[in-house]
XYZ file of C-alpha atoms in Angstrom:
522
model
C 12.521 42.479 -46.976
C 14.268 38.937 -47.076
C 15.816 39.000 -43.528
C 11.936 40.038 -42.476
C 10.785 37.049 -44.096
C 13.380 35.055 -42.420
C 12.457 36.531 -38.919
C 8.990 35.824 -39.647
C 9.717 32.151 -40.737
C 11.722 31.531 -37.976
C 9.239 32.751 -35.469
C 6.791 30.413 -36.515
C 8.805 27.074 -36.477
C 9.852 28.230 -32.819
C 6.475 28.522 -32.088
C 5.407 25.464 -33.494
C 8.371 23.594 -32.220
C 7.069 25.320 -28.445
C 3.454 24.381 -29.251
C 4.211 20.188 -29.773
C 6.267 20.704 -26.617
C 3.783 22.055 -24.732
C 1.422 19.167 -26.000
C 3.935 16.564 -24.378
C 1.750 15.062 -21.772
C 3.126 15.119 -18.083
C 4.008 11.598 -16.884
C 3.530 10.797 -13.235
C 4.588 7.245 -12.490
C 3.599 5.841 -9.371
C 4.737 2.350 -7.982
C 4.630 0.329 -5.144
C 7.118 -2.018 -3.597
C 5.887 -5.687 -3.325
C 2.530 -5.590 -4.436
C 0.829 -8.191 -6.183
C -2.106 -7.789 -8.548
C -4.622 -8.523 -6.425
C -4.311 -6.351 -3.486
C -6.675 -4.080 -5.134
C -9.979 -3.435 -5.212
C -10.358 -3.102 -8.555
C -8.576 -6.470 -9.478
C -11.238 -7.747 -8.141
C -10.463 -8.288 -4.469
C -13.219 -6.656 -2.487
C -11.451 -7.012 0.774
C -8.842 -3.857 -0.312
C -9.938 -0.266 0.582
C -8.120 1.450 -2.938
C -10.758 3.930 -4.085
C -7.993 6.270 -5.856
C -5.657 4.046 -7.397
C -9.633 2.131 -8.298
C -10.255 5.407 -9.628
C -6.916 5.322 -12.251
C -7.898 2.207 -13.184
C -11.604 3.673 -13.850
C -10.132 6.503 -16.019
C -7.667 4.557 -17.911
C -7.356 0.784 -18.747
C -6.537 -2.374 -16.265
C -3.854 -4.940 -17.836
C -4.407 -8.011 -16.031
C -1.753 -9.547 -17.073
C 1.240 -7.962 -16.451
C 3.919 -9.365 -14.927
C 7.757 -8.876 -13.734
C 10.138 -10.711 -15.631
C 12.656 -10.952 -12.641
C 10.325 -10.978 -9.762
C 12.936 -9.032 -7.101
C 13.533 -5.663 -6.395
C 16.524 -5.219 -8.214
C 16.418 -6.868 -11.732
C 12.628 -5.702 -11.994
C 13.812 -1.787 -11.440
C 16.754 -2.431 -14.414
C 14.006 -3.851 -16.296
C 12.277 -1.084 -15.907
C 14.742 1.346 -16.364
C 16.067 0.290 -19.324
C 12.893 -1.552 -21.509
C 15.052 -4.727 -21.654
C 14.153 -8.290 -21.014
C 16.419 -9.981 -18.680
C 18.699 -11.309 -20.863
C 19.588 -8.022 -22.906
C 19.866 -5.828 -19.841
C 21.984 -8.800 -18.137
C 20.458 -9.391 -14.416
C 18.797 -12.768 -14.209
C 18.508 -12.276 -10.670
C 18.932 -10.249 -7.677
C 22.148 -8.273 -7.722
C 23.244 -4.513 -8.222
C 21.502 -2.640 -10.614
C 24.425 -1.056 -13.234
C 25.736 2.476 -12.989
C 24.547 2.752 -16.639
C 22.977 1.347 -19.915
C 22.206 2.112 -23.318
C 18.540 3.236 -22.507
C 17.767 4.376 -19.283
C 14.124 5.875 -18.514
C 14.769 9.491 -17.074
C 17.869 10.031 -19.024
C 15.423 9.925 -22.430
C 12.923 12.082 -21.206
C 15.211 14.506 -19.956
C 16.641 14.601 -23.739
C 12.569 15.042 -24.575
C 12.506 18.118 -23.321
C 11.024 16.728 -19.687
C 11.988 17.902 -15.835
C 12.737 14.342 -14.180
C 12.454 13.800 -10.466
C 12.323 10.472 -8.569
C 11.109 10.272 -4.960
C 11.188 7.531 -2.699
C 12.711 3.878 -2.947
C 15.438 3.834 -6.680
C 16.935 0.884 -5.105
C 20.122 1.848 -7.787
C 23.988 1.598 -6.915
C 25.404 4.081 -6.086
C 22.087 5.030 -3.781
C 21.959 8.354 -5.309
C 22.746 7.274 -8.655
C 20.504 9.863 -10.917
C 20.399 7.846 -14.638
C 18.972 10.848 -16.246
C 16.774 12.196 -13.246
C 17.194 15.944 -12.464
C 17.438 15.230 -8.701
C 15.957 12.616 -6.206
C 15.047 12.554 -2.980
C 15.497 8.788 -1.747
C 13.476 6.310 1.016
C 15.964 3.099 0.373
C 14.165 1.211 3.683
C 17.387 1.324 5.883
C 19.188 -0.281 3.593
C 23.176 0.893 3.152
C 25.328 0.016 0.715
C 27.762 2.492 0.200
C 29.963 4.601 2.965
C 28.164 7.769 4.159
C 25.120 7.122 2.820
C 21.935 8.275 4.658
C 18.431 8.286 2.630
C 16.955 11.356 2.281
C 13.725 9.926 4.567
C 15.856 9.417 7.614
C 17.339 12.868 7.613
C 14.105 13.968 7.052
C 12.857 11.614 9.844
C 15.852 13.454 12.436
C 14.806 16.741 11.573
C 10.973 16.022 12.595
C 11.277 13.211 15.226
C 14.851 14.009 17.002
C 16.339 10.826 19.262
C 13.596 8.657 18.220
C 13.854 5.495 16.262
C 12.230 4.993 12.772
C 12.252 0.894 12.929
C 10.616 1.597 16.348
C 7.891 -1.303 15.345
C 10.382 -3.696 15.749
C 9.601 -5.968 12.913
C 12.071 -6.685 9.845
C 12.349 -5.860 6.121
C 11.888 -9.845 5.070
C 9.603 -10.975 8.456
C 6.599 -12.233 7.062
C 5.100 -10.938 10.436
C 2.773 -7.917 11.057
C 2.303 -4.851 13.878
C 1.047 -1.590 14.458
C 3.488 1.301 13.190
C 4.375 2.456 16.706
C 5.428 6.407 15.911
C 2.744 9.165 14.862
C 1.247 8.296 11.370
C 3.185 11.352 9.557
C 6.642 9.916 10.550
C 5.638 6.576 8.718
C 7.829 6.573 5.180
C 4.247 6.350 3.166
C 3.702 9.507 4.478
C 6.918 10.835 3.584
C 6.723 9.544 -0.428
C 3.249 11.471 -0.742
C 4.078 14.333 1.205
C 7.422 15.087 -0.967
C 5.193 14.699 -4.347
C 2.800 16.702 -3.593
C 5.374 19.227 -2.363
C 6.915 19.232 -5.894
C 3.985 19.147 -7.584
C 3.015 22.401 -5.971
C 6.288 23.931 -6.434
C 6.302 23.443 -10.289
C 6.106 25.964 -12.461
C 8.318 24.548 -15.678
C 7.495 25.996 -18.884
C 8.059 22.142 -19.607
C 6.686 18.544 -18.687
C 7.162 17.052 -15.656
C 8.345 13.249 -15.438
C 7.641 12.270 -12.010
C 8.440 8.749 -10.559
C 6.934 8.399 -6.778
C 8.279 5.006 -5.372
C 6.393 3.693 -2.542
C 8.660 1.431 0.344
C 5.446 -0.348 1.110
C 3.526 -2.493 0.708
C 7.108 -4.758 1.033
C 7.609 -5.481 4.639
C 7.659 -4.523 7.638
C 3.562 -4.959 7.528
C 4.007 -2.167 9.919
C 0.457 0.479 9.092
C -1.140 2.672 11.373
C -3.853 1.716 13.856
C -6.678 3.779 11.816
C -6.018 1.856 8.367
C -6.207 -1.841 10.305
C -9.183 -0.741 11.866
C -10.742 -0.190 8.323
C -10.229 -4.427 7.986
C -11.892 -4.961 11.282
C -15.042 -7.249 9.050
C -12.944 -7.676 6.094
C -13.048 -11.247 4.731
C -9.599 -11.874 4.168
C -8.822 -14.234 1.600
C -6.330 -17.276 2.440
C -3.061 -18.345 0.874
C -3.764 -20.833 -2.275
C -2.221 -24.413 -1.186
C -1.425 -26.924 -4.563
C -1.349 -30.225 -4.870
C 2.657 -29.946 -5.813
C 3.797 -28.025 -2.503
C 3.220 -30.182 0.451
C 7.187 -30.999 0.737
C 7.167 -27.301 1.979
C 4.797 -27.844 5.143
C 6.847 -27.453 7.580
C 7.793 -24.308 10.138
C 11.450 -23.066 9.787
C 13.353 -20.379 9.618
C 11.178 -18.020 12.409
C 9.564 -14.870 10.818
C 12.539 -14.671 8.375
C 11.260 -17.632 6.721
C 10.747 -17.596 2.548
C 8.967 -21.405 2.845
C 7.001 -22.358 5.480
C 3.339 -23.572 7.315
C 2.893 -20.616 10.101
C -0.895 -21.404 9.950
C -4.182 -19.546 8.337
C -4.642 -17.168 10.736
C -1.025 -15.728 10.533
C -0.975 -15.915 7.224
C -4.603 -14.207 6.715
C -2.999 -11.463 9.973
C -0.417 -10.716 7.764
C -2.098 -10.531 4.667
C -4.453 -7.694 6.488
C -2.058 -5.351 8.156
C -0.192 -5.673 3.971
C -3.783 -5.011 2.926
C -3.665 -2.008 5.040
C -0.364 -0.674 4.055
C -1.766 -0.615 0.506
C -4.501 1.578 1.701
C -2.381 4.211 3.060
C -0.600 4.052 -0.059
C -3.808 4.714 -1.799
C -4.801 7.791 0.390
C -1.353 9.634 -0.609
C -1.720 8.726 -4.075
C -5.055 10.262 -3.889
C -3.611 13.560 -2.037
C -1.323 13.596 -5.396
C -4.199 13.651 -7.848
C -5.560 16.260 -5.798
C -2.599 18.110 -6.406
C -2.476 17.213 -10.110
C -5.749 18.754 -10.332
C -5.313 22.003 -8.371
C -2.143 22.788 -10.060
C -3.821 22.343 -13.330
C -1.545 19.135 -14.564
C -4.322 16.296 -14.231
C -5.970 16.505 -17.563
C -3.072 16.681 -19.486
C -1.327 13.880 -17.446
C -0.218 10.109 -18.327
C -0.747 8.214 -14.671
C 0.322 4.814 -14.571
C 0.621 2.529 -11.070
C 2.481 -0.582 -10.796
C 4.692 -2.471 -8.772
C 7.887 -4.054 -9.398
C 7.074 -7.821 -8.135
C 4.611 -9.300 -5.440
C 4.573 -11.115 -2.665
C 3.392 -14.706 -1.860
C 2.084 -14.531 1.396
C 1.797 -17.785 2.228
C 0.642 -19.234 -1.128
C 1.780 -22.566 -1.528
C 3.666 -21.964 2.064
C 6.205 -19.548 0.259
C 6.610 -16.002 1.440
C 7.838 -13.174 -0.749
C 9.154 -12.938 -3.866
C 11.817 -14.007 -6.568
C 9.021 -17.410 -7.460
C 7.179 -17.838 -11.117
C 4.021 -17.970 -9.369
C 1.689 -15.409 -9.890
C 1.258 -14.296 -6.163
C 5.220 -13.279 -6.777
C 5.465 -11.775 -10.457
C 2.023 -10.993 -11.236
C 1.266 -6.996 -10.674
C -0.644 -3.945 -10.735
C -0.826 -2.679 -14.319
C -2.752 0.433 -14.638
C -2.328 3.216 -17.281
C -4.610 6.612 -17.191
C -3.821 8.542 -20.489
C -4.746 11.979 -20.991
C -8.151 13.813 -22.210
C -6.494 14.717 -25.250
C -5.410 11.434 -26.577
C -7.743 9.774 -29.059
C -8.206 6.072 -28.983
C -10.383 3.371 -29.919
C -10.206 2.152 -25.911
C -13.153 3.206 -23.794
C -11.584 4.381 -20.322
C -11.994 1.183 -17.664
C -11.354 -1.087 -19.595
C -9.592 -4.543 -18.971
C -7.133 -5.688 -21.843
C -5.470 -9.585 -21.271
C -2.545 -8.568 -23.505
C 0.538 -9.688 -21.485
C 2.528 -6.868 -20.211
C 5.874 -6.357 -18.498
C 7.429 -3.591 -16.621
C 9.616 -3.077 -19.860
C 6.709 -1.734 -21.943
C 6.312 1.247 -19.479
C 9.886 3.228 -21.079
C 8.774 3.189 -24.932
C 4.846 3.716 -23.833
C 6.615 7.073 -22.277
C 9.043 7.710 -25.508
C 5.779 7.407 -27.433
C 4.143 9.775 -25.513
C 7.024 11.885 -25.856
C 6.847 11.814 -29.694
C 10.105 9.989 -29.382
C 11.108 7.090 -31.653
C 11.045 3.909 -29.998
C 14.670 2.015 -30.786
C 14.245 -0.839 -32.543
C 16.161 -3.164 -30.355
C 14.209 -1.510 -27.580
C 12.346 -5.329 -25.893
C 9.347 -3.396 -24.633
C 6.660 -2.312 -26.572
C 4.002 1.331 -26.202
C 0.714 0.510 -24.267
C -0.376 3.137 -26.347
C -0.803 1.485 -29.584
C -3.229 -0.879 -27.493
C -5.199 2.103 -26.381
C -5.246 3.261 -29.637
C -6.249 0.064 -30.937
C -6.726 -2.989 -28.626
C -6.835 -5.119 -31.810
C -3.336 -3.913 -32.521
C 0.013 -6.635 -33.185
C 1.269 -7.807 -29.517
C 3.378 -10.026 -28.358
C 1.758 -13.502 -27.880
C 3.556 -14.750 -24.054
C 5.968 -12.918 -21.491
C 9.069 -14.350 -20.467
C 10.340 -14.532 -16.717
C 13.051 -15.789 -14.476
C 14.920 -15.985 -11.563
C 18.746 -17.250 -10.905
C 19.008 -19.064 -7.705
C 17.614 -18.062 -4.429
C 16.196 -18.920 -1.218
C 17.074 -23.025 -2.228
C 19.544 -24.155 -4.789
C 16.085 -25.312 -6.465
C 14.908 -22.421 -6.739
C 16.315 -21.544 -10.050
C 14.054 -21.257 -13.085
C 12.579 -19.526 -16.451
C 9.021 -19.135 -17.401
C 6.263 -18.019 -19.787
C 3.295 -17.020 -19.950
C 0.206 -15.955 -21.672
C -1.971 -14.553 -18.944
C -4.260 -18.070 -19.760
C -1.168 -20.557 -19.174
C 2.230 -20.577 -17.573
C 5.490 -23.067 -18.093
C 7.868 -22.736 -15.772
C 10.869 -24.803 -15.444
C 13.394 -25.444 -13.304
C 17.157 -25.254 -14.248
C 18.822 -27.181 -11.793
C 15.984 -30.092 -11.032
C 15.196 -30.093 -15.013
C 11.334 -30.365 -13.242
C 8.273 -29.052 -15.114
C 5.339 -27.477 -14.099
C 2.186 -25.958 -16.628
C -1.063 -24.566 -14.951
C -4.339 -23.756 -16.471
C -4.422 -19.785 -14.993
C -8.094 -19.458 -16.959
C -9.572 -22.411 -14.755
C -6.963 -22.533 -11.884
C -5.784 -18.765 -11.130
C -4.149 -20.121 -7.829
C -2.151 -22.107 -9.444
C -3.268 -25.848 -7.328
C -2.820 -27.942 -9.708
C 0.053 -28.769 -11.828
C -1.068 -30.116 -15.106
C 2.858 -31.194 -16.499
C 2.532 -34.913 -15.591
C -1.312 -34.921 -17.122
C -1.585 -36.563 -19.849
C -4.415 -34.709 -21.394
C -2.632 -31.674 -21.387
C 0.781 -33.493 -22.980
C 0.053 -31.337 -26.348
C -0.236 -28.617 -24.008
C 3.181 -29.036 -22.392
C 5.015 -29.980 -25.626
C 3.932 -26.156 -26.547
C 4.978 -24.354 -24.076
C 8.205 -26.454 -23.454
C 9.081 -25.932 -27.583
C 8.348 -22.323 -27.170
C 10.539 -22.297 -23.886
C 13.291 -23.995 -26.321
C 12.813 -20.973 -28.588
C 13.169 -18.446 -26.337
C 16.796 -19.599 -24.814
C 18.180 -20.484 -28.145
C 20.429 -17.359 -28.000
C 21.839 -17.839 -24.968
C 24.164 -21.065 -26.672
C 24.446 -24.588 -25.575
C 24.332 -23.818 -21.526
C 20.907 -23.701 -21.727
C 20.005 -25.449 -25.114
C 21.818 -28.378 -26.791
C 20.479 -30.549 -29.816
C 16.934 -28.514 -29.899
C 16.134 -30.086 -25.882
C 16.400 -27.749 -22.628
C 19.818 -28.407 -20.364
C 19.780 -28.551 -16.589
C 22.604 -26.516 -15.545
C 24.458 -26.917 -11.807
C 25.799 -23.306 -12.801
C 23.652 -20.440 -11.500
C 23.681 -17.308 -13.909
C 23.665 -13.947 -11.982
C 24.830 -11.965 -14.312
C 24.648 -12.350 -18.551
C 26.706 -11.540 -21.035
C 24.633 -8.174 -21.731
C 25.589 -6.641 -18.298
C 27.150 -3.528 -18.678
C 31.135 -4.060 -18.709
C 32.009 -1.083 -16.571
C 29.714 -2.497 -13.805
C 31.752 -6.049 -14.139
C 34.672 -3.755 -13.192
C 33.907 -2.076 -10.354
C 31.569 -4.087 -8.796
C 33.001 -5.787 -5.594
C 30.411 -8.059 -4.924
C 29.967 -10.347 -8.069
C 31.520 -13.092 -6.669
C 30.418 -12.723 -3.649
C 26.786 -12.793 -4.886
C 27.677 -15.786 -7.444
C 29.139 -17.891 -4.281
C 25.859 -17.319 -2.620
C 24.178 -18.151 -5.280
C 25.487 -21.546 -5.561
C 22.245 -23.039 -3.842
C 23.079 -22.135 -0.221
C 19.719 -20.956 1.673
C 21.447 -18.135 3.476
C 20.092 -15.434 1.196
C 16.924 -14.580 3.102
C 18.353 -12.000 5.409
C 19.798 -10.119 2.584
C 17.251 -9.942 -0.243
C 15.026 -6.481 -0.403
């Protein structure tokens, strides 16, 4: 009669252990490459065509402020990986990613009890590093970094299009100029990402949840879409680069279409800014291909769908061009979040929350979703507890920052609450504080005001705060230092990367304020 009893016990834990799993929500990450926060529609820029990612945002919750702490490729994806600031996962700027950290994304989920597959751009070293994910299938925009490697896109691009060239547009992956995609429209990489998620999302059948991360190449240059999304811009009023008062030193042409300052005129600038425009809304008609699969495969309801991007692009504000700047064409993205039918909240779907966000929150958002305990020293913090209750403790301002690149002046830190933003400048020891509530372009730099002196003397004590830890280098005697020194890498970067990673000092000698770095950033 006992060992019945037992069986009988036992049977119902199992089952109630399967039951929570099965009430693990899916988690379908989508993110874009490059895009800034408002290239969409529904961030208020009627010149987009985004009706599906519009739609997320219409089903879940806008943040409108979030932002990339390191504004390149690189750095943002660690951030991302790991929930770290800068400083605790150890890239300040743009190097190599770490073969592995304490917390990494798909590694924790897989340990939830989730399948974890990442398709597209990783943008990790080695390229088919996996930190956690089941398998990959990779779109890494040319780029080569190890022997042997070939992205899974290109073989895939062979197999369908033999002999024929997939840069065929003839534009580069940092030209700030724009063309026509010159192959058919289903050998373009866009079409490639969506294809392959749909394809899984077909194909699965997992008595378990599904972590999905799709990572879109575009819209990060080449500006290269199809004929039939430019044509949907043919009337679009195209809005033109913001020019402040504190950038005219930058008004000049050089560099060609490789350029990261430079005047090339309105109408390139506004060109360019369409054909990126129109990358985005090719983007948007995969992503909505993927929601149709969601829904026919019976996922979609029980689904967390979140887009983002990991940093912007500048086009032409302030006569800068791409990325790696504290300005908010460069680290100010997409922030959407979609939460399942079943969670409860206080947070009416479309809604806009100002809390400032960072691409850190996004890895204990999914651990809470997960039913997973959030570490402690974990930096980011669960979206969730604002959808349960926007009223709910956040943090007040965002940090961000960049170690050298493009100029040796180009070397800063910066906060911001969404309302203001400090930024200043390591090397130059220059200060700069804008009004983003009156002055969302960011014209006019209010540091030598003296109305806003209280203002500064805020944000600069704050700023003081926040690089207390990193020792006298960066504060001495309760003031900020100017440093000559560019930091790459911190303290915080995984030792077993230090040792096997060739190109440290290379990248530290380039970063010593030489402006030969514009060929090789992604």
């Amino acid at each position: 009669m006992k060992i019945l009893q037992i069986f009988i016990l036992l049977f119902i834990v199992l089952n109630v252990f399967a039951s929570d799993k099965k009430k693990q929500p899916n988690i379908i990450f989508i993110m874009t490459d490059q895009q800034r926060a408002d290239a969409l529609g529904c961030m208020g820029n009627s010149a987009v065509v985004s009706p599906n990612i519009d739609n997320i945002a219409k089903e879940g919750v806008r943040f409108v402020n979030g932002y990339s702490s390191v504004p390149s490729c690189t750095p943002a994806r660690a951030g991302l990986l790991t929930g770290m600031s800068p400083w605790h996962h150890g890239m300040l700027g743009y190097g190599r990613v770490a073969r592995k950290y304490k917390y990494e994304m798909p590694e924790m989920l897989k340990e939830a009890g989730y399948y974890t597959f990442g398709i597209g751009k990783m943008h990790w070293f080695p390229q088919k590093a996996l930190h956690g994910f089941n398998g990959t299938l990779t779109d890494e925009s040319g780029r080569v970094e190890q022997d042997g490697y070939i992205s899974d896109y290109r073989d895939w691009f062979k197999l369908n299009a033999p002999g024929e060239n997939p840069d065929a547009t003839g534009i580069g992956w940092n030209e700030h100029r724009a063309g026509i995609y010159k192959l058919k429209e289903d050998l373009h990489p866009t079409y490639w990402t969506g294809k392959t998620a749909v394809e899984l999302i077909k194909n699965y059948d997992l008595d378990k949840p599904l972590f999905l991360k799709v990572s879109f190449a575009r819209p990060h240059s080449p500006y290269d879409p199809p004929q039939r999304f430019v044509d949907m811009y043919e009337n679009a009023k195209i809005p033109e680069p913001f020019i402040g008062d504190w950038c005219h030193y930058l008004d000049t042409v050089h560099g060609g279409p490789n350029a990261a300052f430079g005047n090339f005129g309105v109408a390139h600038a506004v060109k360019s800014r369409k054909y990126y425009y129109a990358n985005i809304s090719f983007i948007d008609e995969m992503i909505g291909k993927i929601i149709d699969a969601l829904k026919e495969k019976g996922m979609y309801d029980n689904s967390i769908i979140c887009f983002t991007s990991d940093h912007g692009d500048m086009l032409g504000d302030h006569y800068h061009w791409r990325k790696t700047y504290a300005y908010e064409g460069s680290s100010n993205i997409p922030f959407i979040l979609q939460w399942p039918k079943s969670f409860k909240g206080q947070l009416k779907r479309g809604s806009i929350l100002e809390n400032p966000t960072e691409l850190r929150d996004f890895l204990p958002t999914f651990l809470d979703a997960a039913g997973v305990k959030i570490p402690d020293d974990m930096d980011g913090q669960s979206l969730l507890s604002l959808i349960k209750n926007p009223a709910a403790s956040w943090r007040q301002y965002i940090d961000m920052e960049h170690s050298t690149c493009y100029s040796k002046d180009n070397y800063w830190a910066a906060l911001t609450d969404g309302k203001w933003k400090y930024i200043w400048f390591f090397r130059t020891g220059n200060e700069q504080l804008f009004d983003l509530k009156n002055d969302p372009g960011e014209t006019v730099n209010l540091s030598t005001k003296k109305d806003f002196e209280k203002e500064l003397l805020k944000w600069r004590k704050r700023m003081v705060q926040h690089l207390s830890e990193r020792g006298e280098g960066f504060v001495k005697d309760g003031k900020l230092v100017t440093r000559e020194e560019t930091m790459l890498y911190g303290p915080n970067y995984p030792k077993d990367s230090r040792s096997d990673n060739e190109q440290i000092k290379e990248w530290r000698e380039t970063y010593k304020g030489e402006n030969n770095l514009s060929t090789i950033l992604d």
